[in-house]
Short mmCIF file of C-alpha atoms in Angstrom, two decimals:
data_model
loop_
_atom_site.label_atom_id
_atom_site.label_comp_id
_atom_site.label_asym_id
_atom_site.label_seq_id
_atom_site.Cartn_x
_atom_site.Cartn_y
_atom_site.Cartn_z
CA UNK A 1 54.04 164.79 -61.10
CA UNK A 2 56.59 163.29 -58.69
CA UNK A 3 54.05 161.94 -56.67
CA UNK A 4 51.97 160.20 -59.88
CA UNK A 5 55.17 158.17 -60.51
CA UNK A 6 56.14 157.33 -57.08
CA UNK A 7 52.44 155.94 -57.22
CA UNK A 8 53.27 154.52 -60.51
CA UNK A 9 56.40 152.94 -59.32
CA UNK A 10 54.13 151.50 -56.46
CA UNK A 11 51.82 150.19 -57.82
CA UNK A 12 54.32 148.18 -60.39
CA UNK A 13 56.44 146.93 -57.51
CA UNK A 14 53.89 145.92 -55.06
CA UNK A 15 50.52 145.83 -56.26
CA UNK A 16 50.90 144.61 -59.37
CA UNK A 17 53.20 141.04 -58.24
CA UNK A 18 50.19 140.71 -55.76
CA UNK A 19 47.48 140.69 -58.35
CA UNK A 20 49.59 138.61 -60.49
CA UNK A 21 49.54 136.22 -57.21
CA UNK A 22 46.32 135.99 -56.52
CA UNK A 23 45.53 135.37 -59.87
CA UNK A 24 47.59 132.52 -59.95
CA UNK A 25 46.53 131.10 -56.93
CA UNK A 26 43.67 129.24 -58.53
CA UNK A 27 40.63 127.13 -57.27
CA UNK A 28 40.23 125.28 -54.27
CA UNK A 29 38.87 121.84 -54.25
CA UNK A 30 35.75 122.56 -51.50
CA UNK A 31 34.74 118.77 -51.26
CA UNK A 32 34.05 117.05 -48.42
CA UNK A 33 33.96 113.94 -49.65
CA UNK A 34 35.60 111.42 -46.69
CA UNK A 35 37.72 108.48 -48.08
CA UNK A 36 38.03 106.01 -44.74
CA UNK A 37 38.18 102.36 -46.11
CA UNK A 38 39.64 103.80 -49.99
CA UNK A 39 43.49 103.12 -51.46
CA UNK A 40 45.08 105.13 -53.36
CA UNK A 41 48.46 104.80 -54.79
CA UNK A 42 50.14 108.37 -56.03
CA UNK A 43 53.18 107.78 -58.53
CA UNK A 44 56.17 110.51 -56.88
CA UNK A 45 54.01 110.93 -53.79
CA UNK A 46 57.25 111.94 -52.05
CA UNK A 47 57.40 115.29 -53.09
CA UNK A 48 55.76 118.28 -55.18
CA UNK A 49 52.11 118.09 -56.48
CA UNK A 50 52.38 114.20 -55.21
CA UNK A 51 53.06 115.05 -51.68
CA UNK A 52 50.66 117.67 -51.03
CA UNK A 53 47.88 115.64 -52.85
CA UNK A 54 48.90 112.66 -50.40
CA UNK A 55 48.59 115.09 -47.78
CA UNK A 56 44.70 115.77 -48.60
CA UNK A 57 43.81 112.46 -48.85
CA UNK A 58 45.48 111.32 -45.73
CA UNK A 59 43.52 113.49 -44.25
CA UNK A 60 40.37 112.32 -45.83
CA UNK A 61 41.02 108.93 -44.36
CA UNK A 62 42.61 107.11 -47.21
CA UNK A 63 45.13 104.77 -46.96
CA UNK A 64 47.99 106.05 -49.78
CA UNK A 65 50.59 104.29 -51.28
CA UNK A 66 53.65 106.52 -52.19
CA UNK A 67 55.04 104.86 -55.54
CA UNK A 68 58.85 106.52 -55.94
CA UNK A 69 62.09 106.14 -57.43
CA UNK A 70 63.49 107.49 -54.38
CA UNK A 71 63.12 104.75 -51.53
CA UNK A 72 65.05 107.04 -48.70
CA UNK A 73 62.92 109.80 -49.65
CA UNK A 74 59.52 108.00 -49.98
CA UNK A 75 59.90 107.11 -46.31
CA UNK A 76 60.95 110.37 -44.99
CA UNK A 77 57.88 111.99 -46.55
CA UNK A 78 55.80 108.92 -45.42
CA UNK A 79 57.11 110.05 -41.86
CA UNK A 80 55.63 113.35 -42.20
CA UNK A 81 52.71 112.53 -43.52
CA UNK A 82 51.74 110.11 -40.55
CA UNK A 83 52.43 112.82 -38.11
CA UNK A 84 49.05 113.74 -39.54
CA UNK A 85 47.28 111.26 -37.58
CA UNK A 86 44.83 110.24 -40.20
CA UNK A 87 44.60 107.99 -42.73
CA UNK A 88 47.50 105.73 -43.09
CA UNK A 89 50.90 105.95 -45.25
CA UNK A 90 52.81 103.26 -47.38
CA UNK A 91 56.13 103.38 -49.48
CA UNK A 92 56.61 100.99 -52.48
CA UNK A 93 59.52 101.66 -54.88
CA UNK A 94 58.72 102.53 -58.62
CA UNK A 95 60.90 103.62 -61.58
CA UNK A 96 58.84 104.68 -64.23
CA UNK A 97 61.79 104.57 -66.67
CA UNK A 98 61.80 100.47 -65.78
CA UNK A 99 59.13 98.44 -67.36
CA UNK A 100 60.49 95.51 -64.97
CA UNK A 101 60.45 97.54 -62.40
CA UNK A 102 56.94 98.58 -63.10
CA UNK A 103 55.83 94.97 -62.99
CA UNK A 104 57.74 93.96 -59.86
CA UNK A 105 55.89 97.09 -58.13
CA UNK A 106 52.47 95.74 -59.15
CA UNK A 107 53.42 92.17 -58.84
CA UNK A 108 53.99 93.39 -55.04
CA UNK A 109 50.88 95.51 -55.10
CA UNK A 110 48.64 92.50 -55.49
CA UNK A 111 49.88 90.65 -52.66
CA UNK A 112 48.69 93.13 -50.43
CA UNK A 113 45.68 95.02 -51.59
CA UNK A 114 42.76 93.29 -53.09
CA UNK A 115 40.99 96.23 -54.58
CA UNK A 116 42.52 100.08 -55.61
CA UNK A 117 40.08 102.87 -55.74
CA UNK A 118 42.51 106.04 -56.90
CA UNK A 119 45.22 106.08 -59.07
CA UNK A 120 47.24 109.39 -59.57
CA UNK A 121 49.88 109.16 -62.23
CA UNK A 122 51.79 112.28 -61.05
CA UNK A 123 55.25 111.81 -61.65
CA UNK A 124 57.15 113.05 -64.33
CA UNK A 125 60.54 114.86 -65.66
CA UNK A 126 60.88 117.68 -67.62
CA UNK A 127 63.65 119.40 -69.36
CA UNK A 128 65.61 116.38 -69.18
CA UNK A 129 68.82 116.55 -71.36
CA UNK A 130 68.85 113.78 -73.82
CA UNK A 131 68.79 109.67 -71.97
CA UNK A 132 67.07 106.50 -72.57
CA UNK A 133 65.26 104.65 -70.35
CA UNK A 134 66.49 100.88 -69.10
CA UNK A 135 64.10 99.92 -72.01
CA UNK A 136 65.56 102.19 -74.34
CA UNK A 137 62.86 104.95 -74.53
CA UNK A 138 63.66 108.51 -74.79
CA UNK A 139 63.32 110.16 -71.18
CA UNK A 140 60.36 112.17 -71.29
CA UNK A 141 58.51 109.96 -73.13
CA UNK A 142 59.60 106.78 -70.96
CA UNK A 143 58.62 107.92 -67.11
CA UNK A 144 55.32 110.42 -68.80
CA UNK A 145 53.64 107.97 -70.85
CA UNK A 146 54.91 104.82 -71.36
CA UNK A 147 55.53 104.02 -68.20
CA UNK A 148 52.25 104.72 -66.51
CA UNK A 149 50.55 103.36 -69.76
CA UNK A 150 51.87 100.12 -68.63
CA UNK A 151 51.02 100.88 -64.72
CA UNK A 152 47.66 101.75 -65.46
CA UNK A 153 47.12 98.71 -67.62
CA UNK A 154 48.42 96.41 -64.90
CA UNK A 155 46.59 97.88 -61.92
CA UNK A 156 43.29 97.57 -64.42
CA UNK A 157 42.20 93.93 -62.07
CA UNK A 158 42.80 96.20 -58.85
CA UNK A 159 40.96 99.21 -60.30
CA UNK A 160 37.61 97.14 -61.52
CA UNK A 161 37.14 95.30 -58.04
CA UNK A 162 36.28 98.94 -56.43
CA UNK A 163 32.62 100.52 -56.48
CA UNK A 164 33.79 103.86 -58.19
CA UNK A 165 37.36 103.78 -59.14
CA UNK A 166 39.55 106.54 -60.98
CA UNK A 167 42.71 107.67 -62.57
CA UNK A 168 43.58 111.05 -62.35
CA UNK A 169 46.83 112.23 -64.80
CA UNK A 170 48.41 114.90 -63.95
CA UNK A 171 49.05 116.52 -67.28
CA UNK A 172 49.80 119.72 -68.46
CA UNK A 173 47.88 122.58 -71.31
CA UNK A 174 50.94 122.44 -73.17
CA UNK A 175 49.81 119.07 -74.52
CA UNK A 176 48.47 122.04 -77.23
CA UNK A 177 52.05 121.81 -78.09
CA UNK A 178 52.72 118.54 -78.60
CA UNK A 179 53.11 116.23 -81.19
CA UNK A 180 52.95 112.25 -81.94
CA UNK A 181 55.84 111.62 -84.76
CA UNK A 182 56.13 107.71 -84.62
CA UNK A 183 58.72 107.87 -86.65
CA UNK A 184 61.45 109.92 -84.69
CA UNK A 185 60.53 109.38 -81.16
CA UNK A 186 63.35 108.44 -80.54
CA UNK A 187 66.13 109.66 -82.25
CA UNK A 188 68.35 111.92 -80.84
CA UNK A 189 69.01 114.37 -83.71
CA UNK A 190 65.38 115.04 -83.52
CA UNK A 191 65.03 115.63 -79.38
CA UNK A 192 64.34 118.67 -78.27
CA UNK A 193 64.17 119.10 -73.96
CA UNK A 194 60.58 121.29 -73.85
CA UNK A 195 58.98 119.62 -77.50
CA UNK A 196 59.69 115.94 -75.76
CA UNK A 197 57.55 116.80 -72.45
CA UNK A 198 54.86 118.61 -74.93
CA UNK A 199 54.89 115.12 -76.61
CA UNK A 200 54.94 113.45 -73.91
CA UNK A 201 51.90 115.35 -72.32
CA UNK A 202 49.77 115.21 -75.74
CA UNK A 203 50.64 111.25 -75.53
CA UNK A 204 49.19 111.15 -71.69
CA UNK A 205 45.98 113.11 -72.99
CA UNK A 206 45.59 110.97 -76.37
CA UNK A 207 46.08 108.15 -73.86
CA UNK A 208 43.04 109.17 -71.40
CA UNK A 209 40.49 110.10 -73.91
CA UNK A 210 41.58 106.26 -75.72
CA UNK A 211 41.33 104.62 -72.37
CA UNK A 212 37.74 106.13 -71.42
CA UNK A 213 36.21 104.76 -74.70
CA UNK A 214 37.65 101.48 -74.50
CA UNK A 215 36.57 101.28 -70.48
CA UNK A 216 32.76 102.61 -71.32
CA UNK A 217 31.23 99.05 -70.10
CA UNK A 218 33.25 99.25 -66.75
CA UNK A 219 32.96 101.95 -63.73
CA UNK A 220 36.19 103.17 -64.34
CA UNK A 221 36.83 106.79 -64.97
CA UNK A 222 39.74 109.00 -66.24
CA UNK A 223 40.55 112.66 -65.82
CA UNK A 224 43.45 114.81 -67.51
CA UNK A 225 44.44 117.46 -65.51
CA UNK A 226 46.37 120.88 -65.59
CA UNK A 227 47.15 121.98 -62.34
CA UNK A 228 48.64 125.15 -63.56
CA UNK A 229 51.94 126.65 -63.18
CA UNK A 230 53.27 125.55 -60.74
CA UNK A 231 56.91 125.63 -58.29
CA UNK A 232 58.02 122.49 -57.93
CA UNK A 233 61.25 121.05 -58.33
CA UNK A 234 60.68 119.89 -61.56
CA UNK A 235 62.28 122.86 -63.09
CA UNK A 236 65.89 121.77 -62.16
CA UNK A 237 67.05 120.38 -65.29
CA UNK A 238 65.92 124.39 -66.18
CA UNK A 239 67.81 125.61 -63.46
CA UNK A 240 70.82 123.42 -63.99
CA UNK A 241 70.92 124.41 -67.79
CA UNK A 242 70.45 128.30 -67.46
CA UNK A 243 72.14 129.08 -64.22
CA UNK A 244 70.94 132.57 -65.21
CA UNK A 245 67.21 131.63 -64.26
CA UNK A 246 68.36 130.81 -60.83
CA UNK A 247 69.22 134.63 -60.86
CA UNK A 248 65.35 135.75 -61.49
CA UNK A 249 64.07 132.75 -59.50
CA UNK A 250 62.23 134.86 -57.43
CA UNK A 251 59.29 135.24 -60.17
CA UNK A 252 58.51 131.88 -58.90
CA UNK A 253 56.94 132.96 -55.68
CA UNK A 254 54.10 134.23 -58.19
CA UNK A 255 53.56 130.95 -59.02
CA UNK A 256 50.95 128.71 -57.42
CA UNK A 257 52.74 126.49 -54.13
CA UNK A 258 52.31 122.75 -54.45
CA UNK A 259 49.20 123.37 -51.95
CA UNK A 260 47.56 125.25 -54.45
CA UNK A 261 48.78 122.90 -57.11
CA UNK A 262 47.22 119.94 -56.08
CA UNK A 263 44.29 120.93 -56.30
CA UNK A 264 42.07 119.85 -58.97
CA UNK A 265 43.76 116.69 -59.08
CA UNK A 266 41.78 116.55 -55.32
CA UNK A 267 38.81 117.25 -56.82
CA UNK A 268 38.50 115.13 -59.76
CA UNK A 269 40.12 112.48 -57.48
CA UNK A 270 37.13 112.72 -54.60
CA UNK A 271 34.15 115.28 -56.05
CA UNK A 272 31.04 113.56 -56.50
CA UNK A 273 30.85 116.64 -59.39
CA UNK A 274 33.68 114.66 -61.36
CA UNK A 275 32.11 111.21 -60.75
CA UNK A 276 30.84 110.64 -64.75
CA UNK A 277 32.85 112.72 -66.38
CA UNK A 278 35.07 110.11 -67.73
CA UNK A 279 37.80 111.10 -70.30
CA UNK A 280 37.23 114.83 -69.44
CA UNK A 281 39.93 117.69 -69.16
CA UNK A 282 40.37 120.14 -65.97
CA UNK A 283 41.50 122.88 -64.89
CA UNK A 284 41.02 125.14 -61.83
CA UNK A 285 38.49 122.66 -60.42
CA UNK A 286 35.86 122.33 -63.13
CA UNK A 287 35.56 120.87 -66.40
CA UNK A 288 37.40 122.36 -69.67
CA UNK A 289 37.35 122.18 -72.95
CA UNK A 290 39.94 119.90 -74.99
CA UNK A 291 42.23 121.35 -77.73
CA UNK A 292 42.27 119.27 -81.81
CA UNK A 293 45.00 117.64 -80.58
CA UNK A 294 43.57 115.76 -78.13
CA UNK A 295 40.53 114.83 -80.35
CA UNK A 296 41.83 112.80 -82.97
CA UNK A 297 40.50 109.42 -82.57
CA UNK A 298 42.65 107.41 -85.48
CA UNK A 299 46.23 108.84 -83.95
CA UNK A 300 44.86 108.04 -80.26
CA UNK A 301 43.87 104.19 -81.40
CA UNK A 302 47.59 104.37 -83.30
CA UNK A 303 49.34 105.69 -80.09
CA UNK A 304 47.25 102.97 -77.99
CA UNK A 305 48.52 100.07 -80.19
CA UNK A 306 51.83 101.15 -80.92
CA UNK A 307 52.54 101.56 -77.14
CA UNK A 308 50.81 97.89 -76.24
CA UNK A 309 53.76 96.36 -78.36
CA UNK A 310 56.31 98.68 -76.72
CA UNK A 311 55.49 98.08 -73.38
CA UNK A 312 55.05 94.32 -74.08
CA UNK A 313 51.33 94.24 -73.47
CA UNK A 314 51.00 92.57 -77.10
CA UNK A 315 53.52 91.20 -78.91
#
C-alpha cells in the first residue's frame, strides 16, 4: 500500500508536469522555405513571440525590420540577432498607441524599402489597468487593433508590389470571448482588464476575415493565429496586480517558451501549405476552424468602417 502511493505521489509530481509539458509544447513549423531577397517588418520584434520569430527568419535569409516602442531595446535585440550571421537586422521605432507615430514609421518605411513581403502584427498588451492612448483609445483596444488596422492599411502600396505577400496576426482563441459593443468601448465604467484584450482579439480576427474579402482581386493574404499559451512577459500587468501569482509562477515552465511559441506564426508566414489560405485561422501549424464570432459578416463590415473614421482613413 505504501509503495502504491509513493508511486502515486510520483507519478503526480514528476510524470504528470512532464506530460502536461510535452503536451504543451506544440507543433513545429518543418518548412524549409529560404527567404534571401524578402522584408519583413515584425511589430515588438524586440522581445517574446516577436524576437524568436525574427530569429527564424533571420535565419532564413530575410532582411527584418524590428518595429518597437522601445528604441534602446530594439537595438540590443537587433545586436543579438546579427550575431546570427544571416539575414540582416533593422530597428525602426513604433508606438502602436500613436496614430502619428504610426504614420511617421511608415512615412520612413517608404523611403527605404520599395516593396514588403511579410508583415507580422505581433505586439500587444494585456491586462493593462485602465489608459488611453495619445488618440484617446482605450489601451487594449488602441496598440491590438486599431493601431495595426491603420499599419496594415498604410503598408497596403508596400505589400502589393511583392510576388506573394502576407500578414500574419498574432491573435489569440480567446477572441471566443470577445465582444464588439460600439457603444461603450470606451468608457471606463464599462472596462474590464481580460474582457478588453478578448475584445480586442475578436476585433483583430473580425478585422482579418474583413480584410481577406475586400483584398480577393490582389495577392495578398491574411492569417489569424493562436500560438498557444504561452510565457512571455506579457503577463506583467498579471504579475504586478496579483503579487500572489508571482508565488505559483513556476506553473509557467509548463507553458510553451517563446521558441515554441513562434511557431505557427513561422509557418503561415513562409509554408508554401499556407500560401492560399487567405483569411484562415491557425493553430499548432495547420489550419482551424473559426468560432460564430468571427463569422459575422455585417458586424465585421461595421467594425471595418467604424475604425476607417477612427483612425482617420475616412473622414
Amino acid at each position: 500500500m505504501m509503495l502504491l502511493t509513493i508511486l502515486a505521489v510520483v507519478a503526480i509530481i514528476i510524470i504528470l508536469p512532464l506530460s502536461i509539458r510535452y503536451y504543451m509544447k506544440g507543433a513545429t513549423c518543418t518548412s524549409p522555405v529560404k527567404l534571401e531577397g524578402k522584408t519583413v517588418i515584425i511589430t515588438g520584434g524586440n522581445c517574446g513571440i516577436g524576437f524568436e520569430t525574427a530569429r527564424n527568419l533571420l535565419l532564413r535569409g530575410a532582411r527584418v525590420i524590428l518595429a518597437c516602442r522601445d528604441l534602446n531595446k530594439a537595438k540590443s535585440a537587433a545586436e543579438q540577432l546579427s550575431e546570427l550571421g544571416s539575414g540582416v537586422v533593422l530597428v525602426e521605432k513604433l508606438d502602436l498607441s500613436s496614430f502619428d507615430s504610426i504614420r511617421t514609421f511608415c512615412k520612413n518605411i517608404k523611403q527605404h524599402i520599395t516593396s514588403l513581403d511579410i508583415l507580422i502584427n505581433n505586439a500587444g498588451v494585456y491586462f493593462h489597468p485602465y489608459a488611453e492612448t495619445e488618440d484617446g483609445l482605450e489601451m487594449h483596444m488602441g496598440v491590438n487593433y486599431f493601431g495595426p488596422f491603420l499599419l496594415t492599411h498604410l503598408l497596403l502600396e508596400l505589400l502589393k508590389k511583392s510576388d506573394s505577400p502576407r500578414v500574419v496576426f498574432v491573435g489569440s482563441v480567446i477572441y471566443k470571448c470577445g465582444k464588439i459593443d460600439f457603444d461603450n468601448m470606451n468608457k471606463p465604467e464599462f472596462f474590464h482588464q481580460h474582457g478588453a484584450y478578448c475584445d480586442s482579439k475578436l476585433a483583430c480576427a473580425l478585422f482579418c476575415r474583413e480584410f481577406s474579402n475586400r483584398m480577393s482581386d490582389t495577392n495578398i493574404n491574411i492569417y489569424y493565429v493562436h500560438p498557444g499559451i504561452v510565457n512571455t512577459n506579457i503577463s506583467r500587468n498579471i504579475l504586478n496586480s496579483f503579487p500572489l501569482i508571482q508565488k505559483v509562477s513556476a506553473f509557467k515552465s509548463l507553458f510553451k517558451n517563446c521558441q515554441e511559441g513562434c511557431q505557427t506564426v513561422v509557418y503561415c508566414s513562409v509554408s508554401e501549405e499556407t500560401k492560399d489560405q487567405s483569411g484562415c485561422y491557425y493553430s499548432e501549424c495547420q489550419r482551424d476552424e473559426w468560432a460564430n464570432q468571427a463569422l459575422d459578416k455585417q458586424l465585421a463590415i461595421k467594425l471595418w468602417n467604424f475604425s476607417e473614421k477612427v483612425t482617420g482613413l475616412i473622414e
